[in-house]
């Protein structure tokens, strides 16, 4: 899910925390893999880390995404059960359903709105079915302060144009009210329910291509 060049672009921590809790998981933070690995039977644990060390013995830097990939592949080969990784509180398998088919570089925006504006959300750089970067809307507002006053469903296109200027990529995504976001989650992200939200004026979406 995280491409090798993945980075966080000065995100706003409170918005990240709100987004994680909106995932609906009791514990939006993932259980550390280290906990699962360190509680293995000693012989299995020793063999796991021996093989992992061998995989990472090649010279050069090893990005976090590469290390995570080796950990997960090795655990699968040794029939070790690890908790599913999460990004921003959401299981990777769920996020893959949304971005796994996006191969060309683009930006996906998610804005979850309350009566005062964008309550949570962010902008994700996507390519090759994975994430290149993630940030929150404050990143755009730092360059174009006037955008901070534009935080409604009707402002989606203007914010998308600003994101396109900043990142030189096609932009799409979803703006939705906070209550409807929770209901959409409960409805399993059914496209029919999302279209119903659009018709009711509680959501707006368009995809980058």
mmCIF file of C-alpha atoms in Angstrom:
data_model
loop_
_atom_site.group_PDB
_atom_site.id
_atom_site.type_symbol
_atom_site.label_atom_id
_atom_site.label_comp_id
_atom_site.label_asym_id
_atom_site.label_seq_id
_atom_site.Cartn_x
_atom_site.Cartn_y
_atom_site.Cartn_z
ATOM 1 C CA UNK A 1 0.000 0.000 0.000
ATOM 2 C CA UNK A 2 2.862 2.415 0.755
ATOM 3 C CA UNK A 3 5.069 2.995 -2.259
ATOM 4 C CA UNK A 4 8.820 3.157 -1.531
ATOM 5 C CA UNK A 5 8.841 6.957 -1.772
ATOM 6 C CA UNK A 6 5.901 7.396 0.619
ATOM 7 C CA UNK A 7 6.099 10.416 2.934
ATOM 8 C CA UNK A 8 3.849 12.459 5.183
ATOM 9 C CA UNK A 9 3.729 16.073 4.026
ATOM 10 C CA UNK A 10 3.370 18.048 7.248
ATOM 11 C CA UNK A 11 -0.101 16.690 8.136
ATOM 12 C CA UNK A 12 -2.275 18.170 10.886
ATOM 13 C CA UNK A 13 -2.207 15.584 13.729
ATOM 14 C CA UNK A 14 -5.715 16.302 15.031
ATOM 15 C CA UNK A 15 -7.252 15.688 11.612
ATOM 16 C CA UNK A 16 -5.285 12.448 11.297
ATOM 17 C CA UNK A 17 -6.528 11.272 14.694
ATOM 18 C CA UNK A 18 -10.140 12.150 13.843
ATOM 19 C CA UNK A 19 -9.868 10.282 10.555
ATOM 20 C CA UNK A 20 -8.529 7.173 12.298
ATOM 21 C CA UNK A 21 -11.366 7.114 14.817
ATOM 22 C CA UNK A 22 -13.939 7.506 12.036
ATOM 23 C CA UNK A 23 -12.820 4.142 10.671
ATOM 24 C CA UNK A 24 -15.247 2.518 13.107
ATOM 25 C CA UNK A 25 -12.619 0.201 14.561
ATOM 26 C CA UNK A 26 -12.544 -0.123 18.348
ATOM 27 C CA UNK A 27 -8.791 0.282 18.194
ATOM 28 C CA UNK A 28 -7.992 2.386 15.132
ATOM 29 C CA UNK A 29 -4.263 2.020 15.757
ATOM 30 C CA UNK A 30 -2.762 -1.220 14.475
ATOM 31 C CA UNK A 31 -1.328 -3.758 16.879
ATOM 32 C CA UNK A 32 2.443 -3.450 16.423
ATOM 33 C CA UNK A 33 3.923 -6.313 14.452
ATOM 34 C CA UNK A 34 6.785 -6.328 16.950
ATOM 35 C CA UNK A 35 4.388 -7.424 19.686
ATOM 36 C CA UNK A 36 3.162 -10.382 17.634
ATOM 37 C CA UNK A 37 6.691 -11.374 16.656
ATOM 38 C CA UNK A 38 8.221 -11.061 20.108
ATOM 39 C CA UNK A 39 5.555 -13.330 21.613
ATOM 40 C CA UNK A 40 6.411 -16.193 19.240
ATOM 41 C CA UNK A 41 7.938 -19.414 20.541
ATOM 42 C CA UNK A 42 11.678 -18.677 20.973
ATOM 43 C CA UNK A 43 12.887 -21.042 18.235
ATOM 44 C CA UNK A 44 10.415 -19.673 15.694
ATOM 45 C CA UNK A 45 11.247 -16.101 16.667
ATOM 46 C CA UNK A 46 14.976 -16.701 16.249
ATOM 47 C CA UNK A 47 14.485 -18.288 12.834
ATOM 48 C CA UNK A 48 12.200 -15.468 11.700
ATOM 49 C CA UNK A 49 14.698 -12.727 12.551
ATOM 50 C CA UNK A 50 17.582 -14.751 11.081
ATOM 51 C CA UNK A 51 15.789 -14.956 7.738
ATOM 52 C CA UNK A 52 14.694 -11.308 7.910
ATOM 53 C CA UNK A 53 18.292 -10.222 8.529
ATOM 54 C CA UNK A 54 19.406 -12.234 5.492
ATOM 55 C CA UNK A 55 16.753 -10.563 3.322
ATOM 56 C CA UNK A 56 17.933 -7.100 4.397
ATOM 57 C CA UNK A 57 21.659 -7.840 4.134
ATOM 58 C CA UNK A 58 22.062 -6.251 0.699
ATOM 59 C CA UNK A 59 23.880 -2.895 0.715
ATOM 60 C CA UNK A 60 21.971 0.364 0.545
ATOM 61 C CA UNK A 61 18.976 1.949 2.222
ATOM 62 C CA UNK A 62 15.896 -0.147 2.912
ATOM 63 C CA UNK A 63 12.718 1.987 2.964
ATOM 64 C CA UNK A 64 10.064 1.194 5.551
ATOM 65 C CA UNK A 65 7.705 -0.084 2.867
ATOM 66 C CA UNK A 66 10.334 -2.593 1.716
ATOM 67 C CA UNK A 67 11.007 -3.783 5.278
ATOM 68 C CA UNK A 68 7.290 -4.166 5.939
ATOM 69 C CA UNK A 69 6.929 -6.134 2.731
ATOM 70 C CA UNK A 70 9.683 -8.541 3.766
ATOM 71 C CA UNK A 71 8.135 -8.975 7.226
ATOM 72 C CA UNK A 72 4.718 -9.788 5.819
ATOM 73 C CA UNK A 73 6.019 -12.122 3.087
ATOM 74 C CA UNK A 74 8.248 -13.987 5.534
ATOM 75 C CA UNK A 75 5.453 -14.312 8.087
ATOM 76 C CA UNK A 76 3.198 -15.784 5.405
ATOM 77 C CA UNK A 77 5.924 -18.225 4.310
ATOM 78 C CA UNK A 78 6.400 -19.369 7.925
ATOM 79 C CA UNK A 79 2.635 -19.501 8.614
ATOM 80 C CA UNK A 80 2.889 -16.774 11.263
ATOM 81 C CA UNK A 81 -0.365 -14.864 11.777
ATOM 82 C CA UNK A 82 0.133 -11.105 11.919
ATOM 83 C CA UNK A 83 -2.608 -8.505 12.427
ATOM 84 C CA UNK A 84 -3.740 -6.835 9.238
ATOM 85 C CA UNK A 85 -1.924 -3.528 8.826
ATOM 86 C CA UNK A 86 -3.995 -0.361 8.924
ATOM 87 C CA UNK A 87 -3.493 3.074 7.439
ATOM 88 C CA UNK A 88 -5.153 5.963 9.239
ATOM 89 C CA UNK A 89 -7.339 3.447 11.075
ATOM 90 C CA UNK A 90 -8.601 1.661 7.955
ATOM 91 C CA UNK A 91 -7.547 -1.909 7.033
ATOM 92 C CA UNK A 92 -5.236 -2.038 4.034
ATOM 93 C CA UNK A 93 -7.539 -4.546 2.324
ATOM 94 C CA UNK A 94 -10.336 -1.960 2.406
ATOM 95 C CA UNK A 95 -8.116 0.832 1.064
ATOM 96 C CA UNK A 96 -6.848 -1.436 -1.707
ATOM 97 C CA UNK A 97 -10.424 -1.777 -2.979
ATOM 98 C CA UNK A 98 -10.443 1.999 -3.453
ATOM 99 C CA UNK A 99 -6.973 2.728 -4.830
ATOM 100 C CA UNK A 100 -5.648 -0.617 -6.049
ATOM 101 C CA UNK A 101 -6.834 0.042 -9.612
ATOM 102 C CA UNK A 102 -5.352 3.566 -9.774
ATOM 103 C CA UNK A 103 -2.080 3.102 -11.635
ATOM 104 C CA UNK A 104 -1.477 6.565 -13.113
ATOM 105 C CA UNK A 105 -0.449 9.336 -10.667
ATOM 106 C CA UNK A 106 -3.397 11.236 -9.186
ATOM 107 C CA UNK A 107 -4.666 12.882 -6.012
ATOM 108 C CA UNK A 108 -7.585 11.593 -3.945
ATOM 109 C CA UNK A 109 -9.205 14.038 -1.540
ATOM 110 C CA UNK A 110 -11.411 13.068 1.379
ATOM 111 C CA UNK A 111 -13.240 15.817 3.223
ATOM 112 C CA UNK A 112 -15.561 14.917 6.105
ATOM 113 C CA UNK A 113 -17.604 17.990 6.899
ATOM 114 C CA UNK A 114 -19.409 19.314 9.941
ATOM 115 C CA UNK A 115 -21.228 22.638 10.313
ATOM 116 C CA UNK A 116 -17.927 24.516 10.565
ATOM 117 C CA UNK A 117 -16.146 23.003 7.583
ATOM 118 C CA UNK A 118 -13.711 20.140 6.962
ATOM 119 C CA UNK A 119 -13.714 18.265 10.250
ATOM 120 C CA UNK A 120 -11.342 15.503 9.132
ATOM 121 C CA UNK A 121 -9.784 14.167 5.970
ATOM 122 C CA UNK A 122 -6.784 14.655 3.781
ATOM 123 C CA UNK A 123 -5.157 14.415 0.394
ATOM 124 C CA UNK A 124 -3.426 11.254 -0.795
ATOM 125 C CA UNK A 125 -1.005 11.027 -3.665
ATOM 126 C CA UNK A 126 -1.692 7.733 -5.440
ATOM 127 C CA UNK A 127 0.125 5.824 -8.173
ATOM 128 C CA UNK A 128 0.759 2.182 -9.068
ATOM 129 C CA UNK A 129 -2.069 1.167 -6.731
ATOM 130 C CA UNK A 130 -0.294 2.548 -3.659
ATOM 131 C CA UNK A 131 0.287 5.755 -1.713
ATOM 132 C CA UNK A 132 3.087 8.172 -2.578
ATOM 133 C CA UNK A 133 2.250 10.715 0.115
ATOM 134 C CA UNK A 134 -0.461 11.893 2.461
ATOM 135 C CA UNK A 135 -1.226 15.282 3.934
ATOM 136 C CA UNK A 136 -4.136 17.280 5.314
ATOM 137 C CA UNK A 137 -5.843 20.359 3.913
ATOM 138 C CA UNK A 138 -3.679 22.699 5.986
ATOM 139 C CA UNK A 139 -0.925 21.908 3.494
ATOM 140 C CA UNK A 140 -2.940 23.634 0.761
ATOM 141 C CA UNK A 141 -4.051 26.464 3.019
ATOM 142 C CA UNK A 142 -0.430 27.327 3.833
ATOM 143 C CA UNK A 143 0.161 28.177 0.158
ATOM 144 C CA UNK A 144 -3.300 29.616 -0.566
ATOM 145 C CA UNK A 145 -4.735 31.001 2.721
ATOM 146 C CA UNK A 146 -7.938 32.141 1.029
ATOM 147 C CA UNK A 147 -8.884 28.474 0.537
ATOM 148 C CA UNK A 148 -9.339 28.068 4.293
ATOM 149 C CA UNK A 149 -12.649 29.902 3.946
ATOM 150 C CA UNK A 150 -13.870 27.387 1.356
ATOM 151 C CA UNK A 151 -14.854 24.202 3.165
ATOM 152 C CA UNK A 152 -18.266 23.146 1.844
ATOM 153 C CA UNK A 153 -19.526 20.556 -0.622
ATOM 154 C CA UNK A 154 -19.860 23.322 -3.190
ATOM 155 C CA UNK A 155 -16.164 24.200 -2.820
ATOM 156 C CA UNK A 156 -14.969 20.761 -3.900
ATOM 157 C CA UNK A 157 -13.993 21.766 -7.429
ATOM 158 C CA UNK A 158 -12.096 24.887 -6.356
ATOM 159 C CA UNK A 159 -10.135 22.916 -3.768
ATOM 160 C CA UNK A 160 -9.482 20.185 -6.342
ATOM 161 C CA UNK A 161 -8.104 22.767 -8.782
ATOM 162 C CA UNK A 162 -5.798 24.098 -6.053
ATOM 163 C CA UNK A 163 -4.584 20.577 -5.280
ATOM 164 C CA UNK A 164 -3.971 20.021 -8.982
ATOM 165 C CA UNK A 165 -1.844 23.158 -9.133
ATOM 166 C CA UNK A 166 0.161 22.116 -6.062
ATOM 167 C CA UNK A 167 0.855 18.544 -7.083
ATOM 168 C CA UNK A 168 0.519 18.619 -10.884
ATOM 169 C CA UNK A 169 -1.762 15.590 -10.892
ATOM 170 C CA UNK A 170 -5.407 14.902 -11.762
ATOM 171 C CA UNK A 171 -7.574 15.262 -8.659
ATOM 172 C CA UNK A 172 -10.736 13.536 -7.511
ATOM 173 C CA UNK A 173 -12.286 12.340 -4.308
ATOM 174 C CA UNK A 174 -15.195 12.631 -1.928
ATOM 175 C CA UNK A 175 -16.653 15.356 0.287
ATOM 176 C CA UNK A 176 -19.365 14.125 2.634
ATOM 177 C CA UNK A 177 -21.025 15.228 5.851
ATOM 178 C CA UNK A 178 -19.810 13.587 9.027
ATOM 179 C CA UNK A 179 -23.134 11.871 9.787
ATOM 180 C CA UNK A 180 -23.414 10.487 6.276
ATOM 181 C CA UNK A 181 -19.808 9.258 6.378
ATOM 182 C CA UNK A 182 -20.647 7.154 9.424
ATOM 183 C CA UNK A 183 -23.757 5.798 7.712
ATOM 184 C CA UNK A 184 -21.838 5.104 4.513
ATOM 185 C CA UNK A 185 -19.360 3.070 6.555
ATOM 186 C CA UNK A 186 -22.248 1.130 8.113
ATOM 187 C CA UNK A 187 -23.662 0.463 4.640
ATOM 188 C CA UNK A 188 -20.390 -1.135 3.567
ATOM 189 C CA UNK A 189 -19.507 1.745 1.226
ATOM 190 C CA UNK A 190 -22.232 0.671 -1.179
ATOM 191 C CA UNK A 191 -22.122 2.838 -4.346
ATOM 192 C CA UNK A 192 -25.919 3.007 -4.346
ATOM 193 C CA UNK A 193 -25.935 4.570 -0.884
ATOM 194 C CA UNK A 194 -23.241 7.062 -1.859
ATOM 195 C CA UNK A 195 -25.285 8.122 -4.904
ATOM 196 C CA UNK A 196 -28.280 8.547 -2.612
ATOM 197 C CA UNK A 197 -26.191 10.881 -0.442
ATOM 198 C CA UNK A 198 -25.285 12.915 -3.518
ATOM 199 C CA UNK A 199 -28.944 13.206 -4.513
ATOM 200 C CA UNK A 200 -29.808 14.374 -0.994
ATOM 201 C CA UNK A 201 -27.073 17.021 -1.085
ATOM 202 C CA UNK A 202 -25.018 15.468 1.726
ATOM 203 C CA UNK A 203 -22.104 14.311 -0.441
ATOM 204 C CA UNK A 204 -20.234 15.143 -3.626
ATOM 205 C CA UNK A 205 -17.691 13.036 -5.446
ATOM 206 C CA UNK A 206 -15.816 12.745 -8.682
ATOM 207 C CA UNK A 207 -12.917 10.505 -9.612
ATOM 208 C CA UNK A 208 -9.625 11.734 -11.086
ATOM 209 C CA UNK A 209 -10.026 9.690 -14.304
#
